[in-house]
XYZ file of C-alpha atoms in Angstrom:
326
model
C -0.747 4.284 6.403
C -4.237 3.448 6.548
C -4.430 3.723 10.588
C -2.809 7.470 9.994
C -5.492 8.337 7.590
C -7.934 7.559 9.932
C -6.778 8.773 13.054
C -6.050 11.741 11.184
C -9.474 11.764 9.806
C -11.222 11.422 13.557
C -9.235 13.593 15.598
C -12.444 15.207 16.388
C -14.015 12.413 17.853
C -13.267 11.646 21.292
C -13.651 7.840 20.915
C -10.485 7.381 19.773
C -9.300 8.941 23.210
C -9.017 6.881 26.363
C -8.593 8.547 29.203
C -6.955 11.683 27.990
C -4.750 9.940 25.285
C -4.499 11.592 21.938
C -2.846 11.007 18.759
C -2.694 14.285 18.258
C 1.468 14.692 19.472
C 2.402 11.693 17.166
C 0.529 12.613 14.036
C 2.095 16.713 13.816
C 1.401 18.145 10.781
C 3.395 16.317 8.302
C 1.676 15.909 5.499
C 3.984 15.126 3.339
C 4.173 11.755 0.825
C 5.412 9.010 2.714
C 4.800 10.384 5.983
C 4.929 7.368 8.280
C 3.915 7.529 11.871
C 4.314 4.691 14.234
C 1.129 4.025 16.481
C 2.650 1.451 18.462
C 3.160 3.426 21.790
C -0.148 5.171 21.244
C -2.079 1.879 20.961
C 0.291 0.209 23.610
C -0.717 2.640 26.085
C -3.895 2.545 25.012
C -4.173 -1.242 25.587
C -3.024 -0.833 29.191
C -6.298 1.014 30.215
C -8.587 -2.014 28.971
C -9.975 -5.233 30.892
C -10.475 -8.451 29.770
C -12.437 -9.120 26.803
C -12.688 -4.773 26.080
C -12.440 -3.608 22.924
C -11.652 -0.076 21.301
C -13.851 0.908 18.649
C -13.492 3.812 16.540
C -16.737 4.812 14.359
C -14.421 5.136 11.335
C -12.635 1.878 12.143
C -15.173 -1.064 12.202
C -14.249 -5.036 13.024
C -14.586 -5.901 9.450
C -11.868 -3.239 8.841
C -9.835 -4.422 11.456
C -9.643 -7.724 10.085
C -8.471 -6.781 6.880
C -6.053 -4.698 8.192
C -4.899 -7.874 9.828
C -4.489 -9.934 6.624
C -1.679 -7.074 6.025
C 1.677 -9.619 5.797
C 0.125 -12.983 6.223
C 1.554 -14.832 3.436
C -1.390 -16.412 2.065
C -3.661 -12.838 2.417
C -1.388 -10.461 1.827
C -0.401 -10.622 -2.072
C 2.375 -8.617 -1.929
C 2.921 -5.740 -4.773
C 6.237 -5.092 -6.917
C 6.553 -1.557 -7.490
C 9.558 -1.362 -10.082
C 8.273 -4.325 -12.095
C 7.072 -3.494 -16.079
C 3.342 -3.580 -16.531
C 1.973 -4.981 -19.626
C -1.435 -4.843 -21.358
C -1.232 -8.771 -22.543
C 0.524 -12.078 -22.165
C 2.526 -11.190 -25.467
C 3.192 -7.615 -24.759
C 4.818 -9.122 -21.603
C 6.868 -11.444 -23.838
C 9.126 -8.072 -24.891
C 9.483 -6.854 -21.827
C 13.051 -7.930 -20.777
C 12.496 -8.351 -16.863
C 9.718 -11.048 -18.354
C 10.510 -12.310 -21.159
C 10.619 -16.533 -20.740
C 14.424 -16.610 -21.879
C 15.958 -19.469 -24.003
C 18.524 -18.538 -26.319
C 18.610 -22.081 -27.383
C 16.870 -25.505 -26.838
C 16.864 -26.413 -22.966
C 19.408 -28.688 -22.229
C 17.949 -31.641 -19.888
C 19.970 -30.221 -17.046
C 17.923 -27.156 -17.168
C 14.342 -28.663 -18.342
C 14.559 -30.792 -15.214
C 15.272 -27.006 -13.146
C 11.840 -25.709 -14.665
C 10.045 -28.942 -13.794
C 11.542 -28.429 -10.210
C 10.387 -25.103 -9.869
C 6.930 -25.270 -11.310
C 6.097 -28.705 -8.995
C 7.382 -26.646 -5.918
C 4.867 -23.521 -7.167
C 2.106 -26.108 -7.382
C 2.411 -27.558 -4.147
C 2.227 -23.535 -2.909
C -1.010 -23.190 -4.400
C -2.363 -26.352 -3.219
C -1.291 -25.113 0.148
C -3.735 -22.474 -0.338
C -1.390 -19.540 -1.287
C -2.439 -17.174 -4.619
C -2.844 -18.546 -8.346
C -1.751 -16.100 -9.409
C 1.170 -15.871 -7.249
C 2.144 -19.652 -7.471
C 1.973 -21.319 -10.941
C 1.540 -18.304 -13.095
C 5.250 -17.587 -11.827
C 5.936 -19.732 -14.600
C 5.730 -17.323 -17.520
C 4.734 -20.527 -19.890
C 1.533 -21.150 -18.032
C 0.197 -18.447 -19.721
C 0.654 -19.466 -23.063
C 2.007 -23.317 -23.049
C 1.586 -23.380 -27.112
C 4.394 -21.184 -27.020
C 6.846 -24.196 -25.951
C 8.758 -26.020 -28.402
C 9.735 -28.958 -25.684
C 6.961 -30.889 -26.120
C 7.923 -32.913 -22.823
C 7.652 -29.447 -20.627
C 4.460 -28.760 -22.263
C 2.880 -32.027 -21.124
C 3.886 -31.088 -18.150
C 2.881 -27.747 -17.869
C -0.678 -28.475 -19.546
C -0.707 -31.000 -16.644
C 0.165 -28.878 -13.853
C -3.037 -26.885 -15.210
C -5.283 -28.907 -14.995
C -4.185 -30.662 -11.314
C -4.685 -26.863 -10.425
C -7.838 -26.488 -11.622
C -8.801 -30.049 -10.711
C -7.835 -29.198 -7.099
C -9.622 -25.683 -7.089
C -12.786 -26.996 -8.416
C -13.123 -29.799 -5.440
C -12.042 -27.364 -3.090
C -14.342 -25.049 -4.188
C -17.515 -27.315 -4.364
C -16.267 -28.754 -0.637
C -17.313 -25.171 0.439
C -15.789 -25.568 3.577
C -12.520 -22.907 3.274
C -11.971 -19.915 4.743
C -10.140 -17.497 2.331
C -6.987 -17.759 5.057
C -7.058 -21.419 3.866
C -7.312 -21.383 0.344
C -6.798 -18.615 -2.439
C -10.223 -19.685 -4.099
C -9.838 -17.303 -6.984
C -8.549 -17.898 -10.013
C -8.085 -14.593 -11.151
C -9.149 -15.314 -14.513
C -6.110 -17.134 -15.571
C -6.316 -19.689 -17.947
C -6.181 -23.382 -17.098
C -6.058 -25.326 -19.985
C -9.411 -26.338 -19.913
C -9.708 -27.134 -23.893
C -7.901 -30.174 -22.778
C -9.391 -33.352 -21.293
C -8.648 -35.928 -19.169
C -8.513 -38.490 -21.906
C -6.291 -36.208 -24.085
C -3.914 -35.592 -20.848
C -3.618 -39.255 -19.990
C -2.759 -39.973 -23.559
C 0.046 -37.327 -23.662
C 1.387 -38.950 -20.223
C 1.542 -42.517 -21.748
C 3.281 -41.545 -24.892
C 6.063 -39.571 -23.352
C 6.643 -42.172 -20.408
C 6.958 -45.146 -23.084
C 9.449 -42.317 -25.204
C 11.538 -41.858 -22.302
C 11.254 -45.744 -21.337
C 12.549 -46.213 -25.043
C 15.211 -43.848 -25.413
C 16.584 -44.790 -21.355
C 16.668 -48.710 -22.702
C 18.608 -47.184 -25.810
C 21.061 -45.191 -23.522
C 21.204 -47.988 -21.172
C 22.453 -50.941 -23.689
C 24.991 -48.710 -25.208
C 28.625 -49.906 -24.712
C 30.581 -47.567 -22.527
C 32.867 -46.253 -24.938
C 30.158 -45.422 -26.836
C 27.381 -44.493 -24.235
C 27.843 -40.453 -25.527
C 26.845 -40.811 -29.278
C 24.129 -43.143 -28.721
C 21.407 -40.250 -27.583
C 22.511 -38.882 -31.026
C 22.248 -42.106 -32.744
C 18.801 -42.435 -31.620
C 17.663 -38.936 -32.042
C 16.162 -40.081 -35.528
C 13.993 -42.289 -33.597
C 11.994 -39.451 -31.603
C 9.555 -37.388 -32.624
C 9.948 -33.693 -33.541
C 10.097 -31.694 -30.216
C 11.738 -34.451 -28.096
C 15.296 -33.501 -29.612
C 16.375 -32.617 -25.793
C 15.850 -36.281 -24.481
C 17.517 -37.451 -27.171
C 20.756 -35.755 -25.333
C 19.893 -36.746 -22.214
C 21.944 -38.885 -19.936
C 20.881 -41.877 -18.358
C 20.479 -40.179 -14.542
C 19.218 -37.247 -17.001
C 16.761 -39.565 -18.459
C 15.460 -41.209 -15.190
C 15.236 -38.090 -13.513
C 12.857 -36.495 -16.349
C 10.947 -40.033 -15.838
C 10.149 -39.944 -12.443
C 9.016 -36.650 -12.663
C 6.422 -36.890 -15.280
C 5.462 -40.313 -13.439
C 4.582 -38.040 -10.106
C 2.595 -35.749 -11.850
C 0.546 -38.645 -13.917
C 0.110 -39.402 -10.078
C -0.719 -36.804 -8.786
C -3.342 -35.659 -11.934
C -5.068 -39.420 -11.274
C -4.998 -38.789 -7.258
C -6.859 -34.778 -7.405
C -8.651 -35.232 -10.476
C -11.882 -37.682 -9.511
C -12.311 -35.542 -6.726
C -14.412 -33.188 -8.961
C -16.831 -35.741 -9.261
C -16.993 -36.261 -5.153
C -20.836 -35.301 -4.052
C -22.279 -36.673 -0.920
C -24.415 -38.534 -2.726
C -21.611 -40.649 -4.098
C -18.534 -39.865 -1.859
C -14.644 -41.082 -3.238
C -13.311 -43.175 -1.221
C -9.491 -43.601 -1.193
C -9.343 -46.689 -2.839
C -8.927 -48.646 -6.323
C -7.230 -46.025 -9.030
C -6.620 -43.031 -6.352
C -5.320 -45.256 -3.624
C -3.138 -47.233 -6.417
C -1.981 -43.614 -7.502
C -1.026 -42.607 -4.185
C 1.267 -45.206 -3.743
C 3.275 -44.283 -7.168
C 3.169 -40.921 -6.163
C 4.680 -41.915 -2.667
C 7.149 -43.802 -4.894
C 7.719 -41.585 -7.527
C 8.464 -38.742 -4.973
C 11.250 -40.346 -3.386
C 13.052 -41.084 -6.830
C 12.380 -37.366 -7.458
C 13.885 -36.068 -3.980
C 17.342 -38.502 -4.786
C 17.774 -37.296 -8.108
C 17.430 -33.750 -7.288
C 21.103 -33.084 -8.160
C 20.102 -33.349 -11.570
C 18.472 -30.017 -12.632
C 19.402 -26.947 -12.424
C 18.505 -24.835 -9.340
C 16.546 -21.524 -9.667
C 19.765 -19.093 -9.339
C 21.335 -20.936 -12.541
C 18.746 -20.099 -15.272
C 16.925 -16.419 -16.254
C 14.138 -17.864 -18.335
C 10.716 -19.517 -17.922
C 9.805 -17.258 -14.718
C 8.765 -13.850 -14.134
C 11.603 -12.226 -12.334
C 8.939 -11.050 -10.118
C 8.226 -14.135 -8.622
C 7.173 -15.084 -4.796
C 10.270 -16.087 -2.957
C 7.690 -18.248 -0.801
């Protein structure tokens, strides 16, 4: 569309001939919304009348323009527009729309908690492939606002996910050695969870592994005839917004585990690289080496117990239905 505008706009100029070509036969005189032309055979022919290392240069059309008209459907450029989707004003305006609202008519089971933590680790490795923030974790409708969870288990881990995002932006950004084609530096303005710190982070991580430790010994001693009311019999036991471990099984359990021990990994493995100057450059070795081996670990529990959750198609709620199909 942008090529017809232009062409359309220079048909005057007889640089954007070449050799008695003209766009003049495929352009007509439609002008008419939605009016799509296809250039190919013009620029084709076009091509055929130029040497090695030519170029065609229209005074309307500079290289810088040609570039970005490249970026046009390469995946990590090209951000991609939904033109049916609801817009909203705010975070909680978007709430009540119905095409966005994070659905849960009840408390996630641990079947579908361990879907969401799935599906926002996959976003997360997207971004730190270098696609869009904005287009990656903040697919997950409770990145926005993680207060608004009542799990406090997926809001560790979405407060976590956060701040390995920002973590990773920030050294990426100070490395100053990206192109934009490698790395979506911007983060749009979205919010990262900076009010909390590493300490604060770390703590949360500790008490929900030794929770889950607890309540998978629990499971784990219970006699067999028994082994279904013993989550309930130590729901008492767990703190207010850890009801949904207390109904987890014991692959349930060890699933949710290895999970939340990957991203404790992977937070202690991105995180110190903030700190990396040339002055003082991090070498892989004491705490990050020691946390890339659990995360090497961690992800191959993860990968065998991915029959656990619940895949994507299976649950409504939690992610815009807008989301990158990446």
């Amino acid at each position: 569309h942008y090529l017809k505008k232009v062409a359309r706009a220079s048909m005057a100029e007889p640089a954007l001939s070449l050799e008695g070509l003209s766009l003049e036969p495929l352009l007509g005189d439609g002008e008419a919304e939605g009016d799509w032309v296809d250039l190919l055979p013009a620029l084709a022919q076009a091509a055929q009348g130029l040497g090695v290392s030519e170029l065609l240069q229209g005074s309307l059309f500079s290289l810088g323009e040609a570039m970005s008209a490249l970026e046009m459907m390469h995946p990590q450029m090209d951000s991609g527009m939904e033109g049916n989707s609801p817009t909203a004003a705010s975070v909680p305006e978007a709430w009540n729309l119905d095409e966005l609202r994070p659905r849960w008519p009840r408390a996630l089971s641990a079947r579908e908690t361990l879907g969401c933590l799935d599906e926002l680790f996959a976003l997360l490795l997207l971004f730190l492939r270098g696609h869009s923030l904005a287009q990656t974790v903040f697919q997950c409708a409770w990145a926005h606002a993680p207060d608004v969870l009542g799990c406090s288990l997926l809001h560790l881990y979405v407060v976590g996910t956060l701040r390995i995002a920002d973590a990773a932006h920030v050294a990426v950004v100070r490395g100053n050695v990206c192109e934009e084609e490698d790395f979506s530096a911007s983060t749009s303005g979205l919010p990262l969870a900076l009010e909390v710190s590493d300490a604060e982070l770390l703590e949360g991580f500790a008490v929900a592994e030794a929770l889950l430790a607890a309540q998978l010994a629990r499971v784990a001693a219970a006699p067999p005839q028994g082994a279904a009311a013993a989550p309930a019999a130590g729901l008492g036991d767990l703190p207010a917004g850890w009801e949904m471990v207390g109904e987890a099984s014991a692959a349930e359990l060890g699933a949710l585990q290895c999970r939340l021990r990957l991203l404790r990994a992977l937070f202690a493995l991105i995180s110190p690289l903030r700190k990396h100057t040339p002055a003082r450059p991090l070498a892989l070795s004491g705490e990050p080496a020691a946390a890339h081996e659990v995360a090497l670990a961690e992800l191959a529990r993860v990968l065998a117990s991915l029959g656990c959750g619940s895949s994507p198609e299976e649950f409504g709620f939690g992610f815009f239905a807008s989301a990158s199909l990446r």
